[in-house]
Short mmCIF file of C-alpha atoms and ligand atoms in Angstrom, two decimals:
data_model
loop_
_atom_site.label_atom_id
_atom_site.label_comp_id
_atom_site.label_asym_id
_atom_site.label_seq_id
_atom_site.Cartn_x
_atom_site.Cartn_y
_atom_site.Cartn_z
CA UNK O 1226 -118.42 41.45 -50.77
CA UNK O 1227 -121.24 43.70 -48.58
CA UNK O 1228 -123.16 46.13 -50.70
CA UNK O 1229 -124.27 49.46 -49.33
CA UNK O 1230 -127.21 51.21 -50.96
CA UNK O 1231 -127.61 55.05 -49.49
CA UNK O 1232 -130.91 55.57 -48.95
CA UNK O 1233 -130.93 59.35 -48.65
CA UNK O 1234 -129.93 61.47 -45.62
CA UNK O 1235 -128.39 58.51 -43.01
CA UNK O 1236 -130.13 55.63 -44.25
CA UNK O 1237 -128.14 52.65 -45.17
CA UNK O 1238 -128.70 48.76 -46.37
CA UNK O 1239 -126.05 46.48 -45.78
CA UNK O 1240 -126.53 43.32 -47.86
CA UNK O 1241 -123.76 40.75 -47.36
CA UNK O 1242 -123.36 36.94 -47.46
CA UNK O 1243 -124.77 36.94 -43.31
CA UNK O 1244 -128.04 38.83 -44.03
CA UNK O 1245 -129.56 42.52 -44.75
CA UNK O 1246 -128.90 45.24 -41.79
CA UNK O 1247 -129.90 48.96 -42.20
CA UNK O 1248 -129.03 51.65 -40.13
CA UNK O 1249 -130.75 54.69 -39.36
CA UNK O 1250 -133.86 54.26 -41.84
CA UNK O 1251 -135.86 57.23 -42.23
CA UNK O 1252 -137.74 57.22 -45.00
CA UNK O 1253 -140.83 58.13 -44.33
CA UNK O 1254 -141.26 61.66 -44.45
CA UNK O 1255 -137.73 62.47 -45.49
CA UNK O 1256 -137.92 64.09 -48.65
CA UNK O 1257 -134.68 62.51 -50.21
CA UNK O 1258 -135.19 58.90 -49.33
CA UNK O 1259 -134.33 56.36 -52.53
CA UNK O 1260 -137.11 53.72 -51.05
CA UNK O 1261 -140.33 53.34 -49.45
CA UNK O 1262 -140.24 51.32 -46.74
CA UNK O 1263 -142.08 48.49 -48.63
CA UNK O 1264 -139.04 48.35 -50.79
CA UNK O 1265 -136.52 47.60 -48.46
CA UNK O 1266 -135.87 43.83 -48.21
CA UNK O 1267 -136.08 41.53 -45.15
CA UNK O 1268 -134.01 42.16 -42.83
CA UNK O 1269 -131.73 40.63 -39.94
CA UNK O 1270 -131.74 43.52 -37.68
CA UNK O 1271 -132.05 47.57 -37.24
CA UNK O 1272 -128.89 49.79 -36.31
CA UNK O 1273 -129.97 52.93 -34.67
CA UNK O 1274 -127.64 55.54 -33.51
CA UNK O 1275 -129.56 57.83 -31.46
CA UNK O 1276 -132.99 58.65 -31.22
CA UNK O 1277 -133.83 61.51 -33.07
CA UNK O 1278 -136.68 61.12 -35.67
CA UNK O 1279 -134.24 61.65 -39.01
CA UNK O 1280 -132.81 58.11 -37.56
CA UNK O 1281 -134.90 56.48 -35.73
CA UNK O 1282 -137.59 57.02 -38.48
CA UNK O 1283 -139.03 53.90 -39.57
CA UNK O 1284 -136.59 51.76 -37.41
CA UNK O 1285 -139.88 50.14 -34.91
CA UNK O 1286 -141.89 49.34 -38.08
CA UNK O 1287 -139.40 47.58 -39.92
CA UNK O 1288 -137.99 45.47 -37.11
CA UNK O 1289 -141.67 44.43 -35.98
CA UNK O 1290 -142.57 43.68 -40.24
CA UNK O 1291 -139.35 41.26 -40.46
CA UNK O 1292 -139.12 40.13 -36.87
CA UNK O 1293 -135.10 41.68 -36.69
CA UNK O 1294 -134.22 42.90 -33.37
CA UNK O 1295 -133.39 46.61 -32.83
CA UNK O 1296 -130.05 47.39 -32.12
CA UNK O 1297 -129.20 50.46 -30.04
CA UNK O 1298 -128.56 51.98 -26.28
CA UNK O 1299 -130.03 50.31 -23.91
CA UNK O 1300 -132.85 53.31 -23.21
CA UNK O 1301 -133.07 53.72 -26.91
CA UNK O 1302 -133.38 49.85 -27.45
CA UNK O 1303 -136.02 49.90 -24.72
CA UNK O 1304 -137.96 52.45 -26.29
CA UNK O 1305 -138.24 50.42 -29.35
CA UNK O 1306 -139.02 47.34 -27.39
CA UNK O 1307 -142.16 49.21 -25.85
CA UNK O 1308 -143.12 49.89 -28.94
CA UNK O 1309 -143.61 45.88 -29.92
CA UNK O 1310 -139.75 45.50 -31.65
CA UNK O 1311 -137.45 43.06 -30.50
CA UNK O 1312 -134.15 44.86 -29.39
CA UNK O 1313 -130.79 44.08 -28.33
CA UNK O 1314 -129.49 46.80 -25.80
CA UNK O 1315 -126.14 47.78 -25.78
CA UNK O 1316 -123.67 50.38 -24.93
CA UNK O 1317 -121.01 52.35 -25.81
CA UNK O 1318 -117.86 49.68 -26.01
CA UNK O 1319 -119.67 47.19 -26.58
CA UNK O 1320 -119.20 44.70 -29.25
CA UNK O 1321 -121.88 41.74 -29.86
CA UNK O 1322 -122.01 39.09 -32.20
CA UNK O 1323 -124.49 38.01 -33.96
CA UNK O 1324 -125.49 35.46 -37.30
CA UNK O 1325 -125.71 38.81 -39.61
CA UNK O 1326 -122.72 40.26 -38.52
CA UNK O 1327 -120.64 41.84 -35.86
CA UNK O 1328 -121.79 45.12 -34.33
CA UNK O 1329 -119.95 48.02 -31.92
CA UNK O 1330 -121.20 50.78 -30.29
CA UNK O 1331 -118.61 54.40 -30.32
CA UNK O 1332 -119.23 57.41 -28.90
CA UNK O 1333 -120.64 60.34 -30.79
CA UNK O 1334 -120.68 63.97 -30.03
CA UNK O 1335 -124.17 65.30 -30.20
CA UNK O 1336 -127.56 64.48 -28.13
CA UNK O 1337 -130.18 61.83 -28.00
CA UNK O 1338 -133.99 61.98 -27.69
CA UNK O 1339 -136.98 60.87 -28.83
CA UNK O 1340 -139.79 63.48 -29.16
CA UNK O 1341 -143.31 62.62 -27.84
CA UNK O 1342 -145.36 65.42 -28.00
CA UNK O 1343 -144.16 68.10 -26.47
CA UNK O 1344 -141.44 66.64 -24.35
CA UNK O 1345 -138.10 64.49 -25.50
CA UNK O 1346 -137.86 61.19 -23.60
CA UNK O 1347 -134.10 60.72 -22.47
CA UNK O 1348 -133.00 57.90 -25.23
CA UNK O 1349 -129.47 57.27 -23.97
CA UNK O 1350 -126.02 58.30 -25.38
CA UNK O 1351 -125.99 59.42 -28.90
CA UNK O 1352 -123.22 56.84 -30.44
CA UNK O 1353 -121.56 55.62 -34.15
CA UNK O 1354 -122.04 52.19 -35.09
CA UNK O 1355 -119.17 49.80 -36.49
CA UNK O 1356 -120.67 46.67 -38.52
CA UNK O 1357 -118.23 43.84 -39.12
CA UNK O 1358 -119.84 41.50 -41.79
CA UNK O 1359 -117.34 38.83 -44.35
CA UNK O 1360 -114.73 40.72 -42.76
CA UNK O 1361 -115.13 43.97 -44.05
CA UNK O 1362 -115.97 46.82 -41.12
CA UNK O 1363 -118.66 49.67 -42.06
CA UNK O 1364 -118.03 52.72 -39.78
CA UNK O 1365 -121.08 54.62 -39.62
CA UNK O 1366 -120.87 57.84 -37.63
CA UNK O 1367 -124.05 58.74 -36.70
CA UNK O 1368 -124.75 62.59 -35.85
CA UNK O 1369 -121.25 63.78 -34.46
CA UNK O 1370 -119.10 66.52 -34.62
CA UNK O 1371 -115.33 65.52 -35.02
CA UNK O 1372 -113.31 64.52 -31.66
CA UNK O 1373 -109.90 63.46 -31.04
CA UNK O 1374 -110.38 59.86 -30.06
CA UNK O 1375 -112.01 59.38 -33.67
CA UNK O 1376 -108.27 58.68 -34.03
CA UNK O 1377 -108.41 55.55 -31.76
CA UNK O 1378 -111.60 54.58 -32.54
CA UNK O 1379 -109.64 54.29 -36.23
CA UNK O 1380 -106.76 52.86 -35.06
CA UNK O 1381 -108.36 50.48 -32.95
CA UNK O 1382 -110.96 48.78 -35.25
CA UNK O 1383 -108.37 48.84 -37.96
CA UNK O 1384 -109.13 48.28 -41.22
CA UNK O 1385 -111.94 50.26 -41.63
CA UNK O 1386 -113.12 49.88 -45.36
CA UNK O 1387 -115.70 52.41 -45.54
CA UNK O 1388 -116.62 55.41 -43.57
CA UNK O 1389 -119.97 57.37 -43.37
CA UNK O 1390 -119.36 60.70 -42.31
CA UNK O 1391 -122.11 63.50 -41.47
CA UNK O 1392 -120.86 66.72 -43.68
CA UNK O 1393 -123.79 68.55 -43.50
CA UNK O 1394 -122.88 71.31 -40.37
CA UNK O 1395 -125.58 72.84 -38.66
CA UNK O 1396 -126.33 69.39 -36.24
CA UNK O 1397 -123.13 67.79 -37.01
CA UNK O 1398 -119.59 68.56 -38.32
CA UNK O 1399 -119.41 70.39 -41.28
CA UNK O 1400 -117.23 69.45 -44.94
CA UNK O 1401 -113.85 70.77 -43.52
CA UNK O 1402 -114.49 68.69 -40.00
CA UNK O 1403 -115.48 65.80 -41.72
CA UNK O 1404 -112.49 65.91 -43.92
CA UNK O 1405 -110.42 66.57 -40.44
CA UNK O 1406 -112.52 63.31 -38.97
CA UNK O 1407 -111.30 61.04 -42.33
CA UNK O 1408 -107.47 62.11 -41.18
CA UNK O 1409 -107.90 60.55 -37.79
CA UNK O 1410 -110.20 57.12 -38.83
CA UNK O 1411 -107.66 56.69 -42.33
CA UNK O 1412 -110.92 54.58 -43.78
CA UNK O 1413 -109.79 53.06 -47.05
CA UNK O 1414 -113.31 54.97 -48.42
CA UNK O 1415 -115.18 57.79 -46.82
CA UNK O 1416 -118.86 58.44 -47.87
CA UNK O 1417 -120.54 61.92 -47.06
CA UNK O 1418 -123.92 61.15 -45.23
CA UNK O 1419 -126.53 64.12 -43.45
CA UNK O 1420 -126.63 66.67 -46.05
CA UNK O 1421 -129.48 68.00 -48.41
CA UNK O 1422 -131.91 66.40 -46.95
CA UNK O 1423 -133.39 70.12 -45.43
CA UNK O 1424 -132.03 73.89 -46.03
CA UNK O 1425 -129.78 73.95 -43.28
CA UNK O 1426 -127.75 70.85 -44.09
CA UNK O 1427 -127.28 72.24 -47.94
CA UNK O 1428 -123.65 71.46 -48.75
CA UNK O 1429 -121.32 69.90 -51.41
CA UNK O 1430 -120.38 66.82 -51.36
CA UNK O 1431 -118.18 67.01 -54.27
CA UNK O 1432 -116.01 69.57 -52.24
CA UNK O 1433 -115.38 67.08 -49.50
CA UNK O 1434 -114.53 64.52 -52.23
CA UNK O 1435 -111.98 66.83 -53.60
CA UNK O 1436 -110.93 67.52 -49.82
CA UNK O 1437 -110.03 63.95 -49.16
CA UNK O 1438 -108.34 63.53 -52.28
CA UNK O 1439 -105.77 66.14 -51.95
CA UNK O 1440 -104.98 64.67 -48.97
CA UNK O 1441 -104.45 61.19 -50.53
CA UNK O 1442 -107.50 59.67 -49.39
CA UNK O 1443 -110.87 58.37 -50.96
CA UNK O 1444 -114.34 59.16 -51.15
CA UNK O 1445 -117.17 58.15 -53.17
CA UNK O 1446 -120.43 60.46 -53.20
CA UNK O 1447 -123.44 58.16 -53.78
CA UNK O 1448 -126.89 59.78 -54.79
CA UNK O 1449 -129.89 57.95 -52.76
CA UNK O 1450 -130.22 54.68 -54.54
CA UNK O 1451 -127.02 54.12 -55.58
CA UNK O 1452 -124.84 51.23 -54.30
CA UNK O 1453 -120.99 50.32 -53.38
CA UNK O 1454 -119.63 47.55 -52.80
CA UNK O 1455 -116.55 47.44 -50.33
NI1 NI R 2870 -129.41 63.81 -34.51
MN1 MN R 2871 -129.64 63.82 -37.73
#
């Protein structure tokens, strides 16, 4: 059975029979995170979903500590790879498979860059990461607003067993969107991810709990630190 921890804001740790995998790790500097990086165990590799800093975050320096490739676009992967990481590029569509786990890249709507001083180096599509690990498939949205084709991304990589969906509005879709994107993916659990982190992205995560309830679905609201296990 994988374990997720939530890590604060996007951050999460997949530990599962094939190895450890976390996605979007920013810690540093992000004032909810539930670990330093110097607690976060070894790990097999480093999903990133687009380049801004809230994801990216600590991404390069954990990859080079455990040796764990990067996995992201290829320009984000590249990035990383300058930067002394191993990476695997991909691409939207793709699916690679790996010892840790299976991994596919989905579109997202919203932008990708990485800041470096005062310019934003072009880091590729922004996208949502599916992990496949002891057959259980992790959905993890990334920044996004809703779209249609969330539908067939759903029905396509079929059964999903957990969603992470942004809820926090402002950069992404808001609580009623997010409940509109857990319609179209039908994941057997939804998990609200990019909120409270900052004032902007304030919102209840309780209220999109109660959201996909009345419409006969589940969701679990995990405070940083706290695991599931799916
Ligand atoms: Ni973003
Ligand atoms: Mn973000």
């Amino acid at each position: 059975m994988p374990k997720l921890t939530y890590c604060g804001h996007s951050c999460v740790l997949v530990e599962s029979s094939r190895g450890n995998v976390i996605i979007d790790p920013f810690l540093t500097g992000n004032p909810k995170a539930s670990h330093k990086p110097e607690d976060i165990p070894e790990l097999s590799a480093v999903l990133i979903t687009h380049g801004h800093a809230d994801h990216l975050g600590d991404g390069v320096a954990l990859a080079r500590r455990d040796g764990a490739p990067v996995v992201a676009t290829f320009e984000l992967a590249t990035l990383c790879q300058q930067q002394g990481a191993e990476a695997v590029p991909m691409n939207i569509g793709g699916v690679a498979e790996f010892a840790w786990g299976k991994v596919r890249l989905v579109q997202a709507l919203h932008s990708s860059s990485v800041q470096v001083g005062d310019s934003f180096v072009y880091a590729g599509m922004p996208t949502g990461m599916l992990y496949t690990a002891e057959g259980k498939t992790l959905y993890h949205l990334g920044d996004t607003d809703i779209f249609s084709d969330m539908a067939l991304i759903g029905r396509r990589n079929a059964p999903i067993d957990v969603a992470l969906i942004p809820i926090g509005d402002h950069f992404t879709a808001g609580v009623v969107d997010a409940v509109e994107a857990c319609k179209m993916i039908q994941p057997k659990v939804a998990i609200p991810i990019h909120f409270g982190t900052f004032p902007p992205i304030e919102r209840d995560p309780q209220e999109f709990a109660r959201q996909v309830a009345d419409l006969g679905g589940k969701a679990v609201v995990l405070n940083p630190g706290e695991s599931y296990e799916y």
